[in-house]
Short mmCIF file of C-alpha atoms and ligand atoms in Angstrom, two decimals:
data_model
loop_
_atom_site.label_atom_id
_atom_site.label_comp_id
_atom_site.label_asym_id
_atom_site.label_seq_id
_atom_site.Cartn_x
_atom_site.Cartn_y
_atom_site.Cartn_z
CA UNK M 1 -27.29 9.28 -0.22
CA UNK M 2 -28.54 6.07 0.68
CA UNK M 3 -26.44 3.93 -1.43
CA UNK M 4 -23.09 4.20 -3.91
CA UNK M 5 -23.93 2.13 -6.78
CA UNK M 6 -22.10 4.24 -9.77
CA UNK M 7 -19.81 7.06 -10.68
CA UNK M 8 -23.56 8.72 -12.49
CA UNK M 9 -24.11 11.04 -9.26
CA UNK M 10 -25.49 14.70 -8.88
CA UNK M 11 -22.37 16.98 -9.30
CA UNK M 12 -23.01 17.96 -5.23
CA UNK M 13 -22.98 14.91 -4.24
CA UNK M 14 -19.54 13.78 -5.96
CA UNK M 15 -17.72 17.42 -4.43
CA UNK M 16 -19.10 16.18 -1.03
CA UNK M 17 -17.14 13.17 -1.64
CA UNK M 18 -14.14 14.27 -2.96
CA UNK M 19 -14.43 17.52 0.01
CA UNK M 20 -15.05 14.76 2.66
CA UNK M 21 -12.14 13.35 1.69
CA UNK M 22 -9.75 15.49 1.96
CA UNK M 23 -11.13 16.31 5.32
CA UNK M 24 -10.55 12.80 6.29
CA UNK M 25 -6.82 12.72 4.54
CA UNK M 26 -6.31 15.63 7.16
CA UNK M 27 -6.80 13.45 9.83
CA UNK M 28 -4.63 10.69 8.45
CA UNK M 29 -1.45 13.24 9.24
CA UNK M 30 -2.02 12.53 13.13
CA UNK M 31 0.18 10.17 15.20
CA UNK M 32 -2.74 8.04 15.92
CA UNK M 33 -4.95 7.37 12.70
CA UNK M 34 -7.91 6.33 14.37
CA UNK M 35 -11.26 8.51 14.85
CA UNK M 36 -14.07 7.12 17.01
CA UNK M 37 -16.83 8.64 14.75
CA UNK M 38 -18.24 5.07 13.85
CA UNK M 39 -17.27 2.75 16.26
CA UNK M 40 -19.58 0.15 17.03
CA UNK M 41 -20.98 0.07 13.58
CA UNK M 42 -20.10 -3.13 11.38
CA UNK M 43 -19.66 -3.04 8.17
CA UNK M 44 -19.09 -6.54 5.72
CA UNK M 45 -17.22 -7.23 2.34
CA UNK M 46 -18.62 -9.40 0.19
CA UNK M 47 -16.18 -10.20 -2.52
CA UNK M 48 -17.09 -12.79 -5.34
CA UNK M 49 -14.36 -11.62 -7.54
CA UNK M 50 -10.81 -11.20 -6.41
CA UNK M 51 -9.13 -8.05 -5.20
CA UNK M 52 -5.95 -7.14 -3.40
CA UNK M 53 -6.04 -2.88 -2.83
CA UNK M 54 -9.94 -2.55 -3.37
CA UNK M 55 -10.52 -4.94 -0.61
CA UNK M 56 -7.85 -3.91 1.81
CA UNK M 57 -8.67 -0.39 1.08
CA UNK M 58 -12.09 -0.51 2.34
CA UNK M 59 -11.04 -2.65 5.42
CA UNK M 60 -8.38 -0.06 6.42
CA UNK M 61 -10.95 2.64 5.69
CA UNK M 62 -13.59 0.99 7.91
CA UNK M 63 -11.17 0.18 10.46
CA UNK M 64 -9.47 3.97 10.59
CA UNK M 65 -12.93 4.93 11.48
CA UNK M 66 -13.36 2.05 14.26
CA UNK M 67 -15.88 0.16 12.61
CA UNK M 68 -15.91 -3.92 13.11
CA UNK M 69 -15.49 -5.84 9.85
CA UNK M 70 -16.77 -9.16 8.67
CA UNK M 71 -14.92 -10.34 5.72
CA UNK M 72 -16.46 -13.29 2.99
CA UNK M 73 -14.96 -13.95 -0.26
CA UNK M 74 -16.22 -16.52 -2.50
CA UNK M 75 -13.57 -18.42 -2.65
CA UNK M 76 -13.77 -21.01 0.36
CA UNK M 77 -17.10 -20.15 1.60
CA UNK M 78 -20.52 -21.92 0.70
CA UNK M 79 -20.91 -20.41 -2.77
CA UNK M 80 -19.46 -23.62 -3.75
CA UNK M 81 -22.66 -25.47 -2.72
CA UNK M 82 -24.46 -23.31 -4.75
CA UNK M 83 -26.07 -20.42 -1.67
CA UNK M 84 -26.94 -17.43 -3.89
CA UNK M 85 -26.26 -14.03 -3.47
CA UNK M 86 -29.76 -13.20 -1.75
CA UNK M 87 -29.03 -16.05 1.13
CA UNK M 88 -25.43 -14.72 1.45
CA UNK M 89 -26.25 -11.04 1.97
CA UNK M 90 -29.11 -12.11 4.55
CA UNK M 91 -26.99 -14.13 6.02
CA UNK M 92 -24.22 -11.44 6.72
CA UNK M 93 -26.81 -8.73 7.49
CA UNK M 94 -28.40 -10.80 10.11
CA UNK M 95 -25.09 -11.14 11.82
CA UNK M 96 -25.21 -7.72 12.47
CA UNK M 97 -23.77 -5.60 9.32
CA UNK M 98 -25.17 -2.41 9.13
CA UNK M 99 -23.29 -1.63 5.89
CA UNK M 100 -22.40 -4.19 2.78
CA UNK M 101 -19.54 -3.83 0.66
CA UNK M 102 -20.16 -5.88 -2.49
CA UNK M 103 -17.90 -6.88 -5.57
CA UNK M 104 -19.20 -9.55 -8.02
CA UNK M 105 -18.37 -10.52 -11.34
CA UNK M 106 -21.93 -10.07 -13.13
CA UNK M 107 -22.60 -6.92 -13.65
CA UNK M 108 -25.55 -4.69 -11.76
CA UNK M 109 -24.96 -7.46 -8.36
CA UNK M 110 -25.14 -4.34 -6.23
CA UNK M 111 -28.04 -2.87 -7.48
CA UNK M 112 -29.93 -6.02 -7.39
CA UNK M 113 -29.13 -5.68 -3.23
CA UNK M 114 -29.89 -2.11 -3.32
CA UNK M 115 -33.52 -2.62 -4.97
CA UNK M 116 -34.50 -5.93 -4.19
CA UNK M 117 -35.82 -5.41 -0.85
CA UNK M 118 -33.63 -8.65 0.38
CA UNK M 119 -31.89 -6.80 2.80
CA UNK M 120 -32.12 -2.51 4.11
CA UNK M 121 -28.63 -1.47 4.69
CA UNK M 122 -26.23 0.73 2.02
CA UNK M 123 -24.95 -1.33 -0.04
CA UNK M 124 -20.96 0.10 -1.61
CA UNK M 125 -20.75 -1.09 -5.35
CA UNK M 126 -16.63 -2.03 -5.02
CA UNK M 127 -16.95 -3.54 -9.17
CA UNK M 128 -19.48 -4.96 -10.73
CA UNK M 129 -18.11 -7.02 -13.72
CA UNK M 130 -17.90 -4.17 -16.54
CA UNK M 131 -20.06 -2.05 -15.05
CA UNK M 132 -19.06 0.23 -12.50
CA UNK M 133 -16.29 1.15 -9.63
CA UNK M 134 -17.56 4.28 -8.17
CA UNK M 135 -14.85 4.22 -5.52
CA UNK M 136 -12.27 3.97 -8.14
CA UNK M 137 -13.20 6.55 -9.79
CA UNK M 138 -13.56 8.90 -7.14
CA UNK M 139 -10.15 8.26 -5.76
CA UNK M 140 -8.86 9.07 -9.12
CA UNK M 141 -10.73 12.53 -9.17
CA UNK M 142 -9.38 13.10 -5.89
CA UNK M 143 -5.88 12.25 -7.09
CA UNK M 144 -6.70 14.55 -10.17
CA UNK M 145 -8.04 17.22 -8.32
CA UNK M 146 -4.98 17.35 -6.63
CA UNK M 147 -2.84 17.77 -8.85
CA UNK M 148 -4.78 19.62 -11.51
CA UNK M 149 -4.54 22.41 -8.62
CA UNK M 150 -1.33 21.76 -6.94
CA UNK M 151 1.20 20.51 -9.19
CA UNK M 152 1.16 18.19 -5.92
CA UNK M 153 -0.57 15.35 -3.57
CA UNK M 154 -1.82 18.53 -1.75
CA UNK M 155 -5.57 19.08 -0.70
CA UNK M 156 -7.45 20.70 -3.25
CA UNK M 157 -9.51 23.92 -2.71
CA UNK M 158 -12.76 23.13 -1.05
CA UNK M 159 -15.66 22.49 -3.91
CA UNK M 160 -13.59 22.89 -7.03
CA UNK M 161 -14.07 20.79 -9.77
CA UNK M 162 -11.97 19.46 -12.70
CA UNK M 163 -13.35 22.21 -15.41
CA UNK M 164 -10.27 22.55 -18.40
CA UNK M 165 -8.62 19.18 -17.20
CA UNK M 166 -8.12 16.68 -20.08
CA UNK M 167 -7.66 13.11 -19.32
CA UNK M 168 -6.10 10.34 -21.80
CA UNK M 169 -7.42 7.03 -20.81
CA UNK M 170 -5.72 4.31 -22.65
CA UNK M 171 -6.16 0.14 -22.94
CA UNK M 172 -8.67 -2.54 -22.98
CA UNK M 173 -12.15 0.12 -22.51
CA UNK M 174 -14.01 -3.11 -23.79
CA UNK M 175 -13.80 -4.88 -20.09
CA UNK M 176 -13.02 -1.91 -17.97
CA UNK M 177 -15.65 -0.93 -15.04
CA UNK M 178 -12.70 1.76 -14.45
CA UNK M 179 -12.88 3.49 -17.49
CA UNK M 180 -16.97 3.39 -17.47
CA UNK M 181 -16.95 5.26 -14.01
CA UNK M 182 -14.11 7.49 -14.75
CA UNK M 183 -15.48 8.49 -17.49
CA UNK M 184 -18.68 9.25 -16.06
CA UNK M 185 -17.28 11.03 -13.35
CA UNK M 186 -14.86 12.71 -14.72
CA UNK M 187 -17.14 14.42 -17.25
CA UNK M 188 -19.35 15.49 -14.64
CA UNK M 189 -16.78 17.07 -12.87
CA UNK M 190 -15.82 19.72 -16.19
CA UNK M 191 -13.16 17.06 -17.71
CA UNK M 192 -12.63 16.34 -20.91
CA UNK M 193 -11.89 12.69 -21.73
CA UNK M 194 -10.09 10.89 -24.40
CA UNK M 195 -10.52 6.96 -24.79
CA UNK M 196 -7.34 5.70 -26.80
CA UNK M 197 -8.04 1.59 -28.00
CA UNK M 198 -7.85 -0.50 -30.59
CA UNK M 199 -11.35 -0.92 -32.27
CA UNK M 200 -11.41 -4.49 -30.88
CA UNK M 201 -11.37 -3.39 -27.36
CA UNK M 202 -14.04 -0.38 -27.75
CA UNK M 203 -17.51 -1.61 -26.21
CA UNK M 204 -20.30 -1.10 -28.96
CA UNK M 205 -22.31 2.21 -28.42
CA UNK M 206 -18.77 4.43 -27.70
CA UNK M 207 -20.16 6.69 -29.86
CA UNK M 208 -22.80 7.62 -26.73
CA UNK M 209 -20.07 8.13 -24.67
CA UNK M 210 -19.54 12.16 -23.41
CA UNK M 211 -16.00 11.44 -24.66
CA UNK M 212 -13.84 11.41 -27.74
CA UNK M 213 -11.90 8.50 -29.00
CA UNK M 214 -8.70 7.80 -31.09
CA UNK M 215 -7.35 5.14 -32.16
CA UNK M 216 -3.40 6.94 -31.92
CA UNK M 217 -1.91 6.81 -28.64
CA UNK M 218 1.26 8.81 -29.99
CA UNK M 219 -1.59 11.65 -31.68
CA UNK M 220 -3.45 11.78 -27.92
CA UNK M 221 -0.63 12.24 -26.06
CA UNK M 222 0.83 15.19 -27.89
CA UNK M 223 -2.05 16.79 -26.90
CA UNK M 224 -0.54 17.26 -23.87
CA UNK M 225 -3.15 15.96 -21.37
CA UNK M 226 -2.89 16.52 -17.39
CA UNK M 227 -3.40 12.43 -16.38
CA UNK M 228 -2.80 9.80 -18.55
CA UNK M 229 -4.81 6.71 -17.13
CA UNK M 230 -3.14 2.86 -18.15
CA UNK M 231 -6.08 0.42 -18.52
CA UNK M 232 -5.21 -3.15 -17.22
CA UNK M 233 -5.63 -5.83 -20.50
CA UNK M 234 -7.88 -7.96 -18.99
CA UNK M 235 -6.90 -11.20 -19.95
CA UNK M 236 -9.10 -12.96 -17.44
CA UNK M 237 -12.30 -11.96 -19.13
CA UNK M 238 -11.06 -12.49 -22.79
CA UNK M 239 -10.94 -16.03 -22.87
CA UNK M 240 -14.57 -17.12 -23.20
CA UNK M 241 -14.24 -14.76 -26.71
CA UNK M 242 -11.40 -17.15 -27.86
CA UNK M 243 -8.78 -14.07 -27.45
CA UNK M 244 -7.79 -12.52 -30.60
CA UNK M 245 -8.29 -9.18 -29.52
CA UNK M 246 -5.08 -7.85 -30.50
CA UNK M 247 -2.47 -9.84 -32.90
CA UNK M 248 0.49 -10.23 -29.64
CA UNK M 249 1.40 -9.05 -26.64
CA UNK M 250 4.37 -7.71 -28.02
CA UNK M 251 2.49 -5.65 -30.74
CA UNK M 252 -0.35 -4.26 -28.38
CA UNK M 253 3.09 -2.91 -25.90
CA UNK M 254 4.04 -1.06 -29.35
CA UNK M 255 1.19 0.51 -30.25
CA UNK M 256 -0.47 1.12 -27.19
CA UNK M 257 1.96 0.34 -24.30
CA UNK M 258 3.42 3.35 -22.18
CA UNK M 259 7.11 3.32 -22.19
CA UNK M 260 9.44 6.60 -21.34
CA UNK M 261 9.56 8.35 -24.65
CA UNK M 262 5.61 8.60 -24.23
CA UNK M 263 5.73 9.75 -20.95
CA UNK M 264 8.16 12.64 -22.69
CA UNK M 265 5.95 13.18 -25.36
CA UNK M 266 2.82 13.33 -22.88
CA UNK M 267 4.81 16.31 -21.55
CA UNK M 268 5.86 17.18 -17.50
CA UNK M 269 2.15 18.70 -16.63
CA UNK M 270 1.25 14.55 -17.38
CA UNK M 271 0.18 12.17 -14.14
CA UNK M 272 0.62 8.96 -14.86
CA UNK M 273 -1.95 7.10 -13.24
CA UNK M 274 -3.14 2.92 -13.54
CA UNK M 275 -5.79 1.59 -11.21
CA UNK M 276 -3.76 -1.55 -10.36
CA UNK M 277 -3.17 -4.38 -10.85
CA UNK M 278 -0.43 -3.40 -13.58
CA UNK M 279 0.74 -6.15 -16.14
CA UNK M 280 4.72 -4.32 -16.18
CA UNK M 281 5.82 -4.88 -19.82
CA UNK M 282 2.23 -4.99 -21.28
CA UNK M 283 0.18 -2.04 -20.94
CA UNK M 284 3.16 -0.18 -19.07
CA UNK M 285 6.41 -0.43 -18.69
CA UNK M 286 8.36 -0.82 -15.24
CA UNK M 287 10.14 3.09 -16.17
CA UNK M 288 7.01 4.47 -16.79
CA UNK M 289 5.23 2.64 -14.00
CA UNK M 290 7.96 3.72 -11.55
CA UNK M 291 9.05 7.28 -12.91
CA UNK M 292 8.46 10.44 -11.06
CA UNK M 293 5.09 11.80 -12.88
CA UNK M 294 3.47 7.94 -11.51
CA UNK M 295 0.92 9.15 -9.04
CA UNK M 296 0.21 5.18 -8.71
CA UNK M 297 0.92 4.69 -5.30
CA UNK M 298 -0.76 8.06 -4.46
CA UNK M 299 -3.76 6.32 -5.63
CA UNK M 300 -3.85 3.57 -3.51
CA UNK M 301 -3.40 6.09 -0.45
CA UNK M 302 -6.23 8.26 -1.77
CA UNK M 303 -8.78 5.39 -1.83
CA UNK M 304 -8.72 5.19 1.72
CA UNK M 305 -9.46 8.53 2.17
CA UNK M 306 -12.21 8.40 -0.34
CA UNK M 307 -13.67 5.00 1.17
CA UNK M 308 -13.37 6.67 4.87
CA UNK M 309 -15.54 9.40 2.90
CA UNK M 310 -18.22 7.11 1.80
CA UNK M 311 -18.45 5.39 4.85
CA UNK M 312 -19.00 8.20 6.60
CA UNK M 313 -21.24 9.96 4.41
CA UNK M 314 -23.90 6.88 4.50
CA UNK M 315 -23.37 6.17 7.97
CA UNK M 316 -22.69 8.76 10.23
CA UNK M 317 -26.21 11.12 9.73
CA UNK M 318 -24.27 13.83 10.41
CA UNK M 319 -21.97 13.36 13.37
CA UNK M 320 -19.07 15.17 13.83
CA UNK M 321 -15.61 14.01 12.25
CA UNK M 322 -13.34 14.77 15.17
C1 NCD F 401 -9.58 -2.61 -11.14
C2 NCD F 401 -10.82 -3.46 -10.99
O1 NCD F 401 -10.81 -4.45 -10.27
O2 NCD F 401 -11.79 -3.07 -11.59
N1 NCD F 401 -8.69 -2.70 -10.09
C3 NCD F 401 -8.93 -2.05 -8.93
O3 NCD F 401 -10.01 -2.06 -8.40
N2 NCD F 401 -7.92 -1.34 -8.40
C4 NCD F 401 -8.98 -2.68 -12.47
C5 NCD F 401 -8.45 -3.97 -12.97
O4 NCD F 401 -8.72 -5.04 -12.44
O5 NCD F 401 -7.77 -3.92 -13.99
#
């Protein structure tokens, strides 16, 4: 693996991954956090889009492993004076990072990096407008995997996959990089996915998709699936289309918001998972956001495990964990 561009991977290399992972969770239960297995190395983020746990996951993960990281974010740096990406990733790389972490707003940035001979280091796709969020949806297999085995945040056996899971995942699919890889990885893995939207925020060519889609949240969740993934409505990336994607806020929380009775109706096997950031009273309510079948915050402790993984995997050529 030279790169991690996208959640389409060789079924190997995604249990590798998720197996890495857990071995690094294992090493997260020791009094001091830190392994030496990269120190040394430097690794940058290059952020053109915002990002709170994305961002700060990959830091922690590169840190946990002793790495040195540069940080840029658009915002305050000399994209304002127009430098493009190629002159900002040279830039970074020939201060001495050996790894680039990039998340920009058009999508297919990080493969441009990856191909484009500008610079020869792995680059980590962490969202490419939406396109992809490999890491995002690998944390979310790992969270899955979990519990599809344990009834638990407990490691999963060694290899297994997610063959006879079903997964709802519900919201604005249109704009969603999330629901792109998930669904790519998640059917790799043996899952079955179901996209629940309103026609208006389906992406044209669903029908491509290895997954099934329905237009009934109330139908899909009396199915009784074991996750039910909460999109984000991505407001930000609605207003060039004028908005008018769904009537009101208040009717889109009816029909396809996630309150308590649906988290009843979805049944006790159900996770209740949402990438972050959540919009409480919109796509999910604070009860269902905060209930016991959440595995939210379980998610944003996985990702570090999983970005530890990746890190690892592309930069350590083999050296021992510890
Ligand atoms: C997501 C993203 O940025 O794609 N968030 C995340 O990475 N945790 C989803 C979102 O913004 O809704």
């Amino acid at each position: 693996m030279k790169h991690l561009l996208c959640a389409k991977m060789i079924r190997e290399e995604a249990l590798l991954l998720l197996d890495t992972a857990e071995a690094m969770a294992a090493t997260q239960t020791r009094r001091i956090k830190k392994l030496p297995v990269l120190r040394g190395r430097t690794v940058a983020t290059l952020f053109f889009e915002d990002s709170t746990r994305t961002r700060l996951s990959f830091e922690t993960a590169a840190k946990r492993l002793s790495m040195d990281v540069i940080s840029f974010s658009a915002k305050g740096s000399s994209l304002s004076k127009g430098e493009s990406l190629k002159d900002t990733a040279q830039t970074i790389v020939a201060m001495g990072a050996q790894a680039l972490i990039v998340r920009h707003y058009a999508s297919g940035a990080p493969e441009r990096l990856a191909h484009s001979g500008w610079v020869d280091v792995p680059i980590l796709n962490a969202g490419d407008g939406t396109h992809q969020h490999p890491t995002q949806a690998l944390l979310d297999a790992f969270t899955l995997r979990r519990h599809f085995y344990n009834g638990a945040n407990e490691p999963a056996p060694t290899g297994s996959d997610l063959t006879g899971a079903h997964v709802v995942i519900v919201g604005d699919i249109l704009h969603s990089r999330v629901a792109r890889s998930n669904v790519d990885l998640l059917t790799l893995l043996g899952a079955t996915v179901t996209l629940v939207a309103p026609p208006t925020l389906l992406p044209v060519g669903i029908e491509s998709w290895p997954a099934t889609v329905c237009y009934d949240l109330d139908h899909a969740l009396a199915s009784h699936p074991n996750a039910v993934m909460m999109l984000r409505v991505q407001r930000e990336r609605m207003s060039h289309a004028g908005g008018g994607f769904f009537p009101s806020p208040l009717e889109y929380h009816r029909v396809y918001g996630l309150g308590s009775a649906r988290v009843r109706a979805a049944g006790s096997q159900a996770i209740i998972m949402h990438p972050g950031p959540m919009n409480r009273g919109l796509e999910i309510t604070a009860e269902a956001a905060d209930c016991l079948q959440s595995v939210v915050t379980e998610q944003v402790a996985n990702g570090i495990s999983i970005r530890m993984a990746a890190l690892y995997l592309l930069l350590a050529h083999g050296e021992e964990i510890q």
